[in-house]
Amino acid sequence: MSKLGDAGFDVMNRIVEDATLWHKGRSDSDLRDSAFPAPTDVAPEQRMLYRAIARGYTATFTDEDVEVGDLGWSTSLQEQGVRLVGPVGIPLLHRDGTHELRVLRAAYRGSLLDDTDVRFALLRAREWAPEALRIVAADLLQLTPPVECDVSVADRLDDTYEWLAERVAVIRARQNKQLAVAGADCRACAYIPNCPAVTGRSSGPR
């Protein structure tokens, strides 16, 4: 694995951690610049990237009086028999009661916030924000206007559970090595003319 390929992820992960710590421990006398201390244990290129992203954060988000929530590293969904793992954003509770999930990007090429992002966020944050959730995604390098999405959690959960169940079913079907699936399985297969996945004919396990 290339260390250079992970450089950007390392910097963004540190930005998320430093921003979270800033919101957790800040006091009224703290300067905003103290939120992102210049790292000394990274390459010069990473240090420059860190500073640029840090400037983007302070320029994009001016709020300070928030409470940091805790979503943990994973969420277990017993009915589906799966566990969703990974960070989903910085959970922030504003003084007006708004639950915000802050998603940070850097030079992101795709949509800042697509439907999959929203569904994953709902599943990970449903207990922390059981009624309403605001998801804010921002590109801290390109500094385009943040994308905001206000979601009624209760109204979206049933549909999201169904969406997850469909995708879990696809993954479990792919685990069955006796089931022929047209696509990647065809590369080294010498029996394509007789394959039910290609011809549409029914047959037993290949």
Coordinates of C-alpha atoms in Angstrom, one line a residue:
M1 CA 0.0 0.0 0.0
S2 CA 1.4 3.4 -0.9
K3 CA 1.9 5.8 2.0
L4 CA 1.4 8.7 -0.4
G5 CA -2.0 7.4 -1.3
D6 CA -3.0 7.5 2.4
A7 CA -1.5 11.0 3.0
G8 CA -4.8 12.9 2.3
F9 CA -6.8 10.5 4.5
D10 CA -4.4 10.9 7.3
V11 CA -4.7 14.7 7.2
M12 CA -8.5 14.7 6.9
N13 CA -8.7 12.3 9.8
R14 CA -6.6 14.6 11.9
I15 CA -8.7 17.6 11.0
V16 CA -11.8 15.8 12.1
E17 CA -10.2 14.8 15.4
D18 CA -8.8 18.3 16.1
A19 CA -12.1 19.9 15.2
T20 CA -14.0 17.5 17.5
L21 CA -11.5 18.2 20.4
W22 CA -11.9 21.9 19.8
H23 CA -15.6 21.8 20.2
K24 CA -15.4 19.6 23.2
G25 CA -12.9 21.5 25.2
R26 CA -13.0 25.1 24.1
S27 CA -13.6 28.0 26.4
D28 CA -14.8 31.6 25.6
S29 CA -11.2 32.8 25.9
D30 CA -9.8 30.4 23.4
L31 CA -8.6 31.7 20.0
R32 CA -10.0 29.9 17.0
D33 CA -6.5 29.3 15.6
S34 CA -5.8 27.0 18.6
A35 CA -8.3 24.6 17.2
F36 CA -5.8 23.3 14.6
P37 CA -2.2 23.3 15.9
A38 CA 0.3 22.8 13.1
P39 CA 1.4 19.2 13.1
T40 CA 5.1 18.4 13.4
D41 CA 5.0 14.7 12.8
V42 CA 4.0 14.7 9.1
A43 CA 5.7 15.4 5.8
P44 CA 5.9 19.1 4.6
E45 CA 3.3 18.5 1.9
Q46 CA 0.9 17.1 4.5
R47 CA 1.5 20.0 6.8
M48 CA 0.6 22.4 4.0
L49 CA -2.5 20.5 3.2
Y50 CA -3.5 20.4 6.9
R51 CA -3.2 24.2 7.2
A52 CA -5.2 24.8 4.0
I53 CA -8.0 22.5 5.2
A54 CA -7.9 24.0 8.7
R55 CA -8.4 27.5 7.2
G56 CA -11.3 26.1 5.2
Y57 CA -12.9 24.8 8.4
T58 CA -12.7 28.1 10.3
A59 CA -13.9 30.0 7.2
T60 CA -16.9 27.7 6.6
F61 CA -18.0 27.1 10.2
T62 CA -18.2 30.1 12.5
D63 CA -20.3 28.5 15.3
E64 CA -18.6 27.7 18.5
D65 CA -21.2 27.1 21.2
V66 CA -22.1 23.5 20.4
E67 CA -22.0 20.2 22.3
V68 CA -20.3 17.2 20.7
G69 CA -22.3 14.0 20.6
D70 CA -20.9 10.4 20.5
L71 CA -21.9 8.0 17.8
G72 CA -19.2 5.5 18.6
W73 CA -17.2 3.6 15.9
S74 CA -20.0 1.3 14.9
T75 CA -23.8 0.7 15.0
S76 CA -25.3 -2.8 15.4
L77 CA -28.5 -3.6 13.6
Q78 CA -29.7 -6.9 15.1
E79 CA -32.8 -7.3 12.8
Q80 CA -30.6 -7.2 9.7
G81 CA -27.7 -9.0 11.4
V82 CA -25.1 -6.5 10.4
R83 CA -22.9 -3.9 12.0
L84 CA -22.2 -0.6 10.3
V85 CA -18.6 0.5 11.0
G86 CA -16.8 3.7 10.4
P87 CA -17.0 7.5 11.0
V88 CA -20.0 9.3 9.6
G89 CA -19.3 12.9 10.6
I90 CA -19.0 15.1 13.6
P91 CA -22.2 15.0 15.7
L92 CA -23.0 18.5 17.1
L93 CA -25.9 19.6 19.2
H94 CA -26.7 23.3 18.9
R95 CA -28.2 25.4 21.7
D96 CA -31.5 25.6 19.8
G97 CA -31.7 21.8 19.9
T98 CA -30.7 21.1 16.3
H99 CA -28.8 17.9 15.9
E100 CA -26.2 18.4 13.2
L101 CA -24.0 15.9 11.5
R102 CA -21.0 17.7 10.0
V103 CA -19.4 15.8 7.1
L104 CA -16.0 17.1 6.0
R105 CA -14.5 16.7 2.5
A106 CA -11.4 17.9 0.8
A107 CA -11.2 18.3 -3.0
Y108 CA -14.1 15.9 -3.3
R109 CA -14.9 14.9 -6.9
G110 CA -18.3 13.4 -6.4
S111 CA -21.5 14.8 -4.9
L112 CA -20.8 16.2 -1.4
L113 CA -23.9 14.5 -0.1
D114 CA -25.8 11.8 -2.0
D115 CA -28.7 9.6 -1.0
T116 CA -26.4 6.8 0.2
D117 CA -24.6 9.3 2.6
V118 CA -28.0 10.4 4.0
R119 CA -29.2 6.8 4.6
F120 CA -26.0 5.7 6.2
A121 CA -26.0 8.8 8.4
L122 CA -29.6 8.0 9.5
L123 CA -28.7 4.5 10.5
R124 CA -25.6 5.6 12.4
A125 CA -27.2 8.6 14.2
R126 CA -30.8 7.4 14.7
E127 CA -30.5 6.9 18.4
W128 CA -28.6 10.2 19.0
A129 CA -31.1 12.2 16.9
P130 CA -34.3 10.2 17.0
E131 CA -36.6 13.0 15.6
A132 CA -34.7 15.3 13.2
L133 CA -31.2 15.5 11.8
R134 CA -29.5 18.2 9.8
I135 CA -26.6 16.9 7.7
V136 CA -24.1 19.5 6.5
A137 CA -21.4 18.5 4.0
A138 CA -18.6 20.9 3.1
D139 CA -15.5 20.8 0.9
L140 CA -12.9 22.6 3.0
L141 CA -10.4 23.0 0.1
Q142 CA -12.6 24.1 -2.8
L143 CA -14.8 26.2 -0.4
T144 CA -17.9 25.7 -2.4
P145 CA -21.2 26.5 -0.5
P146 CA -21.9 23.6 2.0
V147 CA -24.7 21.2 1.1
E148 CA -27.4 21.0 3.8
C149 CA -30.1 18.4 4.2
D150 CA -32.8 18.5 6.9
V151 CA -34.2 15.0 7.5
S152 CA -37.2 13.8 9.5
V153 CA -35.6 10.7 11.0
A154 CA -38.9 8.9 11.9
D155 CA -40.3 9.4 8.4
R156 CA -37.2 8.1 6.7
L157 CA -36.3 5.1 8.9
D158 CA -38.6 2.4 7.5
D159 CA -37.6 3.1 3.9
T160 CA -33.9 3.2 5.0
Y161 CA -34.2 -0.2 6.8
E162 CA -35.8 -1.7 3.6
W163 CA -33.0 -0.2 1.5
L164 CA -30.4 -1.7 3.8
A165 CA -32.1 -5.1 3.8
E166 CA -32.0 -5.2 0.0
R167 CA -28.3 -4.5 -0.1
V168 CA -27.5 -7.0 2.6
A169 CA -29.4 -9.6 0.6
V170 CA -27.2 -8.9 -2.4
I171 CA -24.0 -9.3 -0.4
R172 CA -25.2 -12.6 1.2
A173 CA -26.2 -13.9 -2.3
R174 CA -22.7 -13.1 -3.5
Q175 CA -21.3 -15.2 -0.6
N176 CA -22.9 -18.3 -2.1
K177 CA -20.1 -19.8 -4.3
Q178 CA -22.6 -22.3 -5.8
L179 CA -24.6 -19.5 -7.3
A180 CA -23.6 -18.3 -10.8
V181 CA -23.6 -14.5 -11.2
A182 CA -23.0 -12.9 -14.6
G183 CA -20.1 -10.5 -14.4
A184 CA -16.8 -11.0 -12.6
D185 CA -17.5 -14.7 -12.3
C186 CA -17.4 -15.0 -16.1
R187 CA -13.7 -14.2 -16.5
A188 CA -12.3 -17.6 -15.9
C189 CA -15.4 -19.7 -16.7
A190 CA -15.4 -22.2 -19.6
Y191 CA -19.1 -22.9 -19.3
I192 CA -20.7 -19.7 -20.3
P193 CA -22.9 -21.3 -23.1
N194 CA -24.5 -23.5 -20.4
C195 CA -24.7 -20.9 -17.7
P196 CA -28.2 -20.1 -16.4
A197 CA -27.1 -16.6 -15.3
V198 CA -26.3 -15.9 -19.0
T199 CA -28.9 -17.9 -20.9
G200 CA -31.7 -17.5 -18.4
R201 CA -32.3 -21.3 -18.1
S202 CA -32.9 -22.8 -14.7
S203 CA -30.5 -25.4 -13.3
G204 CA -28.9 -26.5 -10.1
P205 CA -25.6 -25.4 -8.7
R206 CA -22.8 -25.0 -11.2

